[in-house]
Structures are given as structure tokens and as C-alpha cells.
Amino acid sequence: MNEHTLTPDELTDQISTVLPTPPGQRMLHQRGVTVIGQFRAEPRARQLSWGALFSGEQVAVIARFSGTRAGTHDADSGDQGLAVRFVPATADPTDLIAFTLPVFFVRSGADMLEFLTAVSAAPQCPAAMDEFRQAHPESSAAFELGSDRAPRSYVGQRYHSVHAFGLVSPTGTTTWARLEWHPDNTVEPLPVETATTLAPDYLRHDLIDRLPARMTLYARLPRADDPVHDPTAVWAEPAQLIPLGQMALEARTADSDLDFDPLRLAPGMSAPRDRLAADRSAIYRAARIRRHAGSESDCGTNRFKHPAHFE
Ligand code: HEM
């Protein structure tokens, strides 16, 4: 498939064929639990970005933790997601979508379609994944980083933005950094056979039991030779990590119908320069339109609501 021949709408159509989704549900990350809380930036973050998010004032957040596919057990639901909407009182919101893998499998929406096609063919045709991996050597790092253990807690693990975002300082200097959430209390993963004895949605129950919980946002800076704008590339260790602020997750709220967008950024941050981010933004938009087809709520009005509206 030539990636230049497919529009985001066509790609979304084809992805929805590979991943049949019940009407009204997200195409991926259907199962989720939504929490409201607050974020407060560290003073040092202000030097990196002048955005309202990093002002040091308390910023309301709504956070959705998710597993990848409906109908699966939490023990084998793949990677978990954490999508956070920051809602500063004085500026437009910013979305930060992250998941548990530090790098991604592909560099574009068209390559993602190939990947998903291979994943769904694999049970009948085991060679499908090998063929994909041969055609896409850049996917090796994500495959190798995958865990054979099951998550124990949504709030006990790290989440990564995968893309590098630009943090724009008060003097106009841009620092490119991957953003990542670290738990204040790490919870070790479980052997899959132990996790499968728990309730199918054990991560949801665990999260509710652990609230209030805290997570810290870090900027991971690239080393000199790291490919900054390649979401498939592992960056050199030891990591250069700068703490940007703390998120306090306070209470569960109704599972949100928010339309997270990888490119919804308030001033003070620059969009990633890799192709994957732009493709994702267009595909999420198309997917959301399908999700709400025929529904009265498809007018984007939830985009700027304060989290309190979801209580
Ligand atoms: C080309 C690659 C990708 C495609 C085509 C894709 C597609 C999608 C789609 C269609 C949705 C549902 C959108 C909606 O209905 O609102 C979704 C949700 C999500 N994606 Fe991706 N995705 C891609 C890459 C990624 C990456 C790299 C990450 C991690 C940084 C990620 C994390 C998530 C998360 C956490 C959600 C759930 C958001 C929520 O809670 O509403 N995805 N994705």
C-alpha cells in the first residue's frame, strides 16, 4: 500500500475494517476509566516553557487510563494508555496522550494499517508478523521492549509520549523532549497466569482503590546522537530527565467521551515534527466522527469543558 494514496478518512475506514468496533466505541483503547485531578508545575518547568500549563498555578486535569481492545481481559489487553487533558484557567487546553511502551512500532498511519493487518492475520497466518517485521526493521525496538508480564496497576507504571514535543521558553528557545509520566508508587507487574485469575477489569478496580494517587511528569532530553523526531527510536541511556510537575489524581468520574488529539497544544509548546503525530491527529478526528455518527453530541462541544463538568 502506498502511503501517499490514502487520505486520513480512507486510512480510518481501512483500520476500522481490520479492527471491527461496536458502534459508538473508540476504535482502539475502548476500555477505560476516567479520573479528575490537578497538575502543578515545578518552577524549573517555567524556564523550559512559558505555556500556562507550566505557570506553577494549579491546573485542572481529566485523565483517562485505557486498555487497548474491548472484550479482552486486563491481563492480555496489550499496552495501557494514559490520555491527560490539562485545562488551565487562562488558556486553551492541552492534551498529552501516552502509553506504556517508550517507542512505537511505526512511523506513519499507512504503516500502522500494515501493522494492524498483520496483527489481525497472525492467528491464522503466523508468517504475517515476520513479514511485517522484515519490511519494517524500525519496528524491532518496540517489539523487543514488549513485556511478557501483566500490568498490576494503572497508576503504578510509566507512560511515554513517544513523540518529541517542543518546549518553548520565555526567550523563544525550543527544547525538544519526550514527555513521560512516572508513578510516585511503582507497582510491579504480575505473571500473566496470576493476573488471569483476577477479574477481567481488575485494573479499573485497582485504580479506584488506589485513589488519591500521584504521578510526576518528566521531560526526557535527547543525547547528541539520538534521532529526535523518530518515534520508533530508543534514546540513549542514562536518560536526561527533568521533572516538570506533579499530577494528583483525586476521584473517578464518568468514563469520558473526550476527543483527545495528539496535536491539541496550547501556546508554549510546539507540535512534534514526525509524520506519525500528524497522521494520528487526522485519524483520531476521523475515528471520532465515525464513533459519533448519527449522535447529537458530534459537535465538538466537549473539547473545552472543565473537568468539573464531568463529575
Ligand atoms: C498511526 C498510529 C496510531 C493510530 C492509527 C491510532 C489510532 C487510534 C484511534 C483510532 C483511537 C481512538 C480515537 C477516538 O475514537 O477518540 C486511539 C486512541 C488512543 N491512542 Fe492511538 N493510534 C496510533 C498510535 C498511538 C500511539 C503512538 C500512542 C501512544 C503515545 C497511542 C495512544 C492512544 C491512547 C492512549 C488512546 C486512547 C485515548 C482516549 O483515552 O480517549 N496511539 N488511537
Short mmCIF file of C-alpha atoms and ligand atoms in Angstrom, two decimals:
data_model
loop_
_atom_site.label_atom_id
_atom_site.label_comp_id
_atom_site.label_asym_id
_atom_site.label_seq_id
_atom_site.Cartn_x
_atom_site.Cartn_y
_atom_site.Cartn_z
CA MET A 1 0.00 0.00 0.00
CA ASN A 2 1.48 3.35 -0.97
CA GLU A 3 1.10 5.68 1.99
CA HIS A 4 0.61 8.72 -0.26
CA THR A 5 -2.50 7.25 -1.86
CA LEU A 6 -4.62 7.11 1.29
CA THR A 7 -6.32 10.08 2.92
CA PRO A 8 -6.86 10.02 6.74
CA ASP A 9 -10.53 9.16 6.08
CA GLU A 10 -9.59 6.21 3.86
CA LEU A 11 -6.99 5.04 6.36
CA THR A 12 -9.52 5.23 9.16
CA ASP A 13 -12.03 3.27 7.06
CA GLN A 14 -9.48 0.56 6.44
CA ILE A 15 -8.33 0.44 10.06
CA SER A 16 -11.95 0.06 11.14
CA THR A 17 -12.27 -2.89 8.76
CA VAL A 18 -9.24 -4.54 10.35
CA LEU A 19 -10.46 -3.67 13.85
CA PRO A 20 -14.24 -4.03 13.78
CA THR A 21 -15.60 -1.85 16.57
CA PRO A 22 -19.04 -1.85 18.17
CA PRO A 23 -20.99 1.33 17.23
CA GLY A 24 -20.29 4.31 19.44
CA GLN A 25 -16.99 2.95 20.76
CA ARG A 26 -13.40 4.07 20.21
CA MET A 27 -11.56 2.11 17.53
CA LEU A 28 -8.73 1.43 19.98
CA HIS A 29 -8.41 1.81 23.75
CA GLN A 30 -12.13 1.21 24.24
CA ARG A 31 -11.92 0.11 27.86
CA GLY A 32 -11.04 2.94 30.14
CA VAL A 33 -11.52 4.65 33.43
CA THR A 34 -11.55 8.39 33.86
CA VAL A 35 -10.27 10.39 36.81
CA ILE A 36 -10.16 14.07 37.67
CA GLY A 37 -7.37 15.84 39.49
CA GLN A 38 -4.86 18.67 39.46
CA PHE A 39 -1.44 19.36 37.99
CA ARG A 40 1.14 21.76 39.36
CA ALA A 41 4.37 22.51 37.52
CA GLU A 42 7.83 22.71 39.11
CA PRO A 43 9.46 26.17 39.00
CA ARG A 44 12.09 24.76 36.60
CA ALA A 45 9.40 23.88 34.04
CA ARG A 46 8.64 27.59 33.61
CA GLN A 47 12.20 28.12 32.34
CA LEU A 48 11.61 25.48 29.65
CA SER A 49 8.13 26.58 28.53
CA TRP A 50 6.14 29.76 29.03
CA GLY A 51 2.85 27.85 28.48
CA ALA A 52 0.01 28.28 31.01
CA LEU A 53 0.34 24.60 31.82
CA PHE A 54 3.77 25.28 33.32
CA SER A 55 2.92 28.53 35.14
CA GLY A 56 3.09 26.90 38.57
CA GLU A 57 -0.60 27.63 39.17
CA GLN A 58 -2.84 24.66 39.89
CA VAL A 59 -4.22 23.31 36.58
CA ALA A 60 -7.32 21.07 36.44
CA VAL A 61 -6.83 17.74 34.65
CA ILE A 62 -9.02 14.95 33.40
CA ALA A 63 -7.14 11.70 32.81
CA ARG A 64 -8.32 8.57 31.03
CA PHE A 65 -6.47 5.29 31.62
CA SER A 66 -7.21 2.66 28.99
CA GLY A 67 -6.55 -0.85 27.76
CA THR A 68 -6.32 -1.41 24.06
CA ARG A 69 -9.21 -3.65 23.00
CA ALA A 70 -12.76 -4.27 24.16
CA GLY A 71 -13.64 -7.82 25.11
CA THR A 72 -10.16 -8.70 26.38
CA HIS A 73 -9.00 -9.49 29.91
CA ASP A 74 -6.83 -6.83 31.54
CA ALA A 75 -4.07 -9.45 31.78
CA ASP A 76 -3.75 -9.55 27.98
CA SER A 77 -5.13 -6.27 26.79
CA GLY A 78 -1.78 -5.11 25.34
CA ASP A 79 -0.26 -1.78 26.26
CA GLN A 80 -2.10 0.61 28.53
CA GLY A 81 -2.79 4.23 27.68
CA LEU A 82 -2.93 7.44 29.70
CA ALA A 83 -4.54 10.42 27.99
CA VAL A 84 -4.49 13.62 30.03
CA ARG A 85 -6.30 16.86 29.26
CA PHE A 86 -4.86 19.87 31.06
CA VAL A 87 -7.40 22.68 31.46
CA PRO A 88 -5.64 25.87 32.60
CA ALA A 89 -7.98 28.62 33.77
CA THR A 90 -6.43 31.16 31.42
CA ALA A 91 -5.58 29.26 28.23
CA ASP A 92 -6.86 26.64 25.82
CA PRO A 93 -6.46 23.01 26.90
CA THR A 94 -3.52 20.78 26.09
CA ASP A 95 -3.80 17.01 25.53
CA LEU A 96 -0.94 14.64 26.34
CA ILE A 97 -1.55 11.10 25.10
CA ALA A 98 0.90 8.48 26.30
CA PHE A 99 1.18 4.75 26.67
CA THR A 100 3.31 2.16 28.38
CA LEU A 101 5.76 1.49 25.53
CA PRO A 102 8.54 4.09 25.30
CA VAL A 103 8.75 3.83 21.49
CA PHE A 104 6.24 2.94 18.78
CA PHE A 105 6.19 0.26 16.06
CA VAL A 106 5.72 2.51 13.02
CA ARG A 107 6.35 5.99 11.66
CA SER A 108 3.09 6.70 9.81
CA GLY A 109 -0.61 5.97 9.63
CA ALA A 110 -0.17 3.84 6.50
CA ASP A 111 2.46 1.71 8.24
CA MET A 112 0.08 1.37 11.20
CA LEU A 113 -2.55 -0.07 8.86
CA GLU A 114 0.01 -2.65 7.68
CA PHE A 115 0.90 -3.42 11.30
CA LEU A 116 -2.71 -3.88 12.39
CA THR A 117 -3.43 -6.01 9.33
CA ALA A 118 -0.51 -8.30 10.24
CA VAL A 119 -1.60 -8.47 13.91
CA SER A 120 -5.13 -9.48 12.97
CA ALA A 121 -3.90 -12.03 10.37
CA ALA A 122 -1.34 -13.59 12.73
CA PRO A 123 -3.61 -16.14 14.48
CA GLN A 124 -4.42 -17.79 11.12
CA CYS A 125 -1.16 -16.92 9.40
CA PRO A 126 1.84 -16.81 11.80
CA ALA A 127 4.13 -15.65 8.96
CA ALA A 128 2.25 -12.33 8.76
CA MET A 129 4.15 -10.77 11.67
CA ASP A 130 7.51 -11.98 10.37
CA GLU A 131 6.77 -10.44 7.00
CA PHE A 132 5.78 -7.16 8.65
CA ARG A 133 8.96 -7.12 10.74
CA GLN A 134 11.14 -7.81 7.73
CA ALA A 135 9.51 -4.99 5.80
CA HIS A 136 9.74 -2.64 8.82
CA PRO A 137 13.03 -3.08 10.67
CA GLU A 138 12.27 0.17 12.54
CA SER A 139 9.60 -1.77 14.49
CA SER A 140 12.19 -4.02 16.17
CA ALA A 141 12.78 -1.83 19.21
CA ALA A 142 9.08 -1.72 20.15
CA PHE A 143 8.76 -5.48 19.69
CA GLU A 144 11.81 -6.11 21.86
CA LEU A 145 10.62 -3.79 24.63
CA GLY A 146 7.24 -5.52 24.94
CA SER A 147 6.68 -7.19 28.31
CA ASP A 148 5.63 -10.77 28.90
CA ARG A 149 4.11 -9.77 32.24
CA ALA A 150 0.72 -8.28 33.01
CA PRO A 151 0.14 -4.82 34.49
CA ARG A 152 -0.89 -4.70 38.16
CA SER A 153 -1.96 -1.08 38.44
CA TYR A 154 -2.77 1.75 36.03
CA VAL A 155 -1.19 4.27 38.41
CA GLY A 156 1.81 2.09 39.26
CA GLN A 157 3.60 2.21 35.91
CA ARG A 158 5.24 4.66 33.47
CA TYR A 159 3.62 6.17 30.37
CA HIS A 160 5.50 7.71 27.43
CA SER A 161 4.55 10.30 24.81
CA VAL A 162 6.69 8.53 22.15
CA HIS A 163 6.85 11.79 20.13
CA ALA A 164 9.23 14.64 20.98
CA PHE A 165 7.39 17.88 21.78
CA GLY A 166 8.94 21.35 21.65
CA LEU A 167 9.01 23.26 24.94
CA VAL A 168 9.27 26.96 24.09
CA SER A 169 10.99 29.11 26.72
CA PRO A 170 10.13 32.72 27.63
CA THR A 171 13.11 33.77 25.48
CA GLY A 172 11.95 31.69 22.49
CA THR A 173 14.35 28.77 22.79
CA THR A 174 12.82 25.41 21.86
CA THR A 175 13.86 22.31 23.81
CA TRP A 176 12.74 19.05 22.18
CA ALA A 177 11.78 16.41 24.70
CA ARG A 178 9.74 13.26 25.03
CA LEU A 179 7.30 13.60 27.90
CA GLU A 180 6.63 10.79 30.33
CA TRP A 181 4.66 10.08 33.48
CA HIS A 182 6.31 8.22 36.36
CA PRO A 183 4.26 6.83 39.25
CA ASP A 184 5.09 8.06 42.73
CA ASN A 185 4.47 4.48 43.87
CA THR A 186 5.65 1.86 41.40
CA VAL A 187 3.64 -1.36 41.38
CA GLU A 188 5.47 -4.33 39.87
CA PRO A 189 3.71 -6.24 37.04
CA LEU A 190 2.34 -9.75 37.56
CA PRO A 191 2.97 -13.07 35.84
CA VAL A 192 0.19 -13.38 33.24
CA GLU A 193 -1.07 -16.63 34.77
CA THR A 194 -1.59 -14.84 38.12
CA ALA A 195 -3.29 -11.84 36.51
CA THR A 196 -5.74 -14.02 34.59
CA THR A 197 -7.15 -15.27 37.89
CA LEU A 198 -8.25 -11.68 38.71
CA ALA A 199 -11.47 -10.04 37.49
CA PRO A 200 -11.37 -9.22 33.74
CA ASP A 201 -11.40 -5.49 34.58
CA TYR A 202 -9.13 -5.71 37.61
CA LEU A 203 -7.18 -2.58 36.59
CA ARG A 204 -10.31 -0.46 36.95
CA HIS A 205 -10.99 -1.76 40.48
CA ASP A 206 -7.34 -1.36 41.43
CA LEU A 207 -7.34 2.26 40.29
CA ILE A 208 -10.41 3.15 42.30
CA ASP A 209 -8.88 1.53 45.38
CA ARG A 210 -5.62 3.47 44.99
CA LEU A 211 -7.06 6.99 44.68
CA PRO A 212 -5.81 9.54 45.55
CA ALA A 213 -2.60 8.83 43.63
CA ARG A 214 0.22 10.96 42.29
CA MET A 215 2.33 10.85 39.14
CA THR A 216 5.22 13.07 38.05
CA LEU A 217 5.66 14.44 34.54
CA TYR A 218 9.24 14.37 33.20
CA ALA A 219 10.90 15.78 30.09
CA ARG A 220 13.35 13.26 28.63
CA LEU A 221 16.01 15.15 26.67
CA PRO A 222 17.77 13.51 23.70
CA ARG A 223 21.51 12.81 23.78
CA ALA A 224 23.61 14.24 20.94
CA ASP A 225 23.20 11.25 18.60
CA ASP A 226 19.58 10.42 19.36
CA PRO A 227 17.13 10.73 16.43
CA VAL A 228 14.88 13.35 17.99
CA HIS A 229 11.93 13.12 15.61
CA ASP A 230 11.73 9.35 15.17
CA PRO A 231 9.09 7.75 17.45
CA THR A 232 10.48 4.26 16.75
CA ALA A 233 14.00 5.06 18.03
CA VAL A 234 15.21 4.20 21.53
CA TRP A 235 17.18 7.11 23.03
CA ALA A 236 20.49 6.51 24.75
CA GLU A 237 20.71 5.80 28.46
CA PRO A 238 21.26 7.09 31.05
CA ALA A 239 18.27 9.31 30.43
CA GLN A 240 18.43 13.07 30.94
CA LEU A 241 15.20 13.56 32.89
CA ILE A 242 13.86 16.90 34.09
CA PRO A 243 10.85 16.85 36.44
CA LEU A 244 8.16 19.20 35.08
CA GLY A 245 5.41 18.83 37.65
CA GLN A 246 3.12 16.61 39.65
CA MET A 247 -0.36 15.33 38.89
CA ALA A 248 -2.63 14.47 41.81
CA LEU A 249 -5.42 12.12 40.73
CA GLU A 250 -8.33 12.57 43.06
CA ALA A 251 -11.61 10.94 42.09
CA ARG A 252 -13.17 8.79 39.48
CA THR A 253 -15.66 10.39 37.12
CA ALA A 254 -17.99 9.05 34.41
CA ASP A 255 -15.98 7.39 31.62
CA SER A 256 -15.34 10.32 29.40
CA ASP A 257 -16.30 10.87 25.81
CA LEU A 258 -13.44 13.32 25.33
CA ASP A 259 -11.90 13.62 21.89
CA PHE A 260 -8.21 13.52 22.72
CA ASP A 261 -5.97 14.86 19.97
CA PRO A 262 -2.16 14.38 19.87
CA LEU A 263 -1.81 17.89 18.42
CA ARG A 264 -4.06 19.82 20.83
CA LEU A 265 -1.36 22.01 22.37
CA ALA A 266 -1.64 25.41 23.99
CA PRO A 267 0.96 28.09 23.12
CA GLY A 268 4.32 27.48 24.77
CA MET A 269 4.62 24.03 23.21
CA SER A 270 5.43 23.04 19.60
CA ALA A 271 3.94 20.08 17.77
CA PRO A 272 6.11 17.01 17.11
CA ARG A 273 7.86 17.10 13.74
CA ASP A 274 7.44 13.41 12.94
CA ARG A 275 4.82 12.26 10.45
CA LEU A 276 3.16 9.85 12.88
CA ALA A 277 1.84 12.67 15.08
CA ALA A 278 0.14 14.46 12.18
CA ASP A 279 -1.32 11.21 10.86
CA ARG A 280 -2.61 10.28 14.31
CA SER A 281 -4.29 13.63 14.79
CA ALA A 282 -6.18 13.31 11.47
CA ILE A 283 -7.11 9.66 12.10
CA TYR A 284 -8.38 10.31 15.64
CA ARG A 285 -10.57 13.06 14.27
CA ALA A 286 -11.97 10.82 11.53
CA ALA A 287 -12.44 7.98 14.04
CA ARG A 288 -14.30 10.24 16.41
CA ILE A 289 -16.67 11.37 13.66
CA ARG A 290 -17.43 7.70 12.96
CA ARG A 291 -17.83 7.00 16.67
CA HIS A 292 -20.47 9.69 16.90
CA ALA A 293 -22.12 9.15 13.53
CA GLY A 294 -25.80 9.90 13.99
CA SER A 295 -25.28 11.08 17.53
CA GLU A 296 -26.35 14.56 18.61
CA SER A 297 -23.15 15.00 20.59
CA ASP A 298 -20.94 15.16 17.49
CA CYS A 299 -20.31 18.86 17.56
CA GLY A 300 -17.00 19.00 19.38
CA THR A 301 -18.57 20.77 22.35
CA ASN A 302 -16.76 18.61 24.88
CA ARG A 303 -13.42 19.94 23.76
CA PHE A 304 -13.10 22.78 26.20
CA LYS A 305 -15.14 21.66 29.16
CA HIS A 306 -13.68 21.99 32.60
CA PRO A 307 -13.27 18.61 34.31
CA ALA A 308 -15.83 19.62 36.93
CA HIS A 309 -18.47 19.26 34.20
CA PHE A 310 -17.85 15.51 34.16
CA GLU A 311 -18.49 14.91 37.85
C1 HEM B 1 -0.68 5.53 13.44
C2 HEM B 1 -0.67 5.13 14.71
C3 HEM B 1 -1.92 5.15 15.55
C4 HEM B 1 -3.23 5.07 15.17
C5 HEM B 1 -3.80 4.88 13.76
C6 HEM B 1 -4.03 5.17 16.36
C7 HEM B 1 -5.41 5.15 16.37
C8 HEM B 1 -6.20 5.42 17.46
C9 HEM B 1 -7.63 5.57 17.42
C10 HEM B 1 -8.49 5.48 16.16
C11 HEM B 1 -8.04 5.85 18.68
C12 HEM B 1 -9.49 6.12 19.14
C13 HEM B 1 -9.78 7.61 18.95
C14 HEM B 1 -11.17 8.01 19.38
O1 HEM B 1 -12.13 7.34 18.99
O2 HEM B 1 -11.30 9.04 20.11
C15 HEM B 1 -6.87 5.84 19.53
C16 HEM B 1 -6.88 6.07 20.87
C17 HEM B 1 -5.74 6.11 21.64
N1 HEM B 1 -4.43 6.01 21.22
FE1 HEM B 1 -3.82 5.68 19.35
N2 HEM B 1 -3.22 5.33 17.45
C18 HEM B 1 -1.90 5.33 17.00
C19 HEM B 1 -0.77 5.50 17.75
C20 HEM B 1 -0.75 5.72 19.10
C21 HEM B 1 0.42 5.99 19.89
C22 HEM B 1 1.86 6.13 19.34
C23 HEM B 1 0.01 6.15 21.18
C24 HEM B 1 0.84 6.48 22.40
C25 HEM B 1 1.58 7.58 22.50
C26 HEM B 1 -1.44 5.98 21.20
C27 HEM B 1 -2.22 6.05 22.32
C28 HEM B 1 -3.61 6.09 22.30
C29 HEM B 1 -4.41 6.25 23.51
C30 HEM B 1 -3.90 6.37 24.95
C31 HEM B 1 -5.75 6.29 23.09
C32 HEM B 1 -6.99 6.43 23.98
C33 HEM B 1 -7.34 7.91 24.13
C34 HEM B 1 -8.58 8.05 25.00
O3 HEM B 1 -8.49 7.66 26.19
O4 HEM B 1 -9.61 8.54 24.50
N3 HEM B 1 -1.86 5.73 19.93
N4 HEM B 1 -5.76 5.58 18.77
#
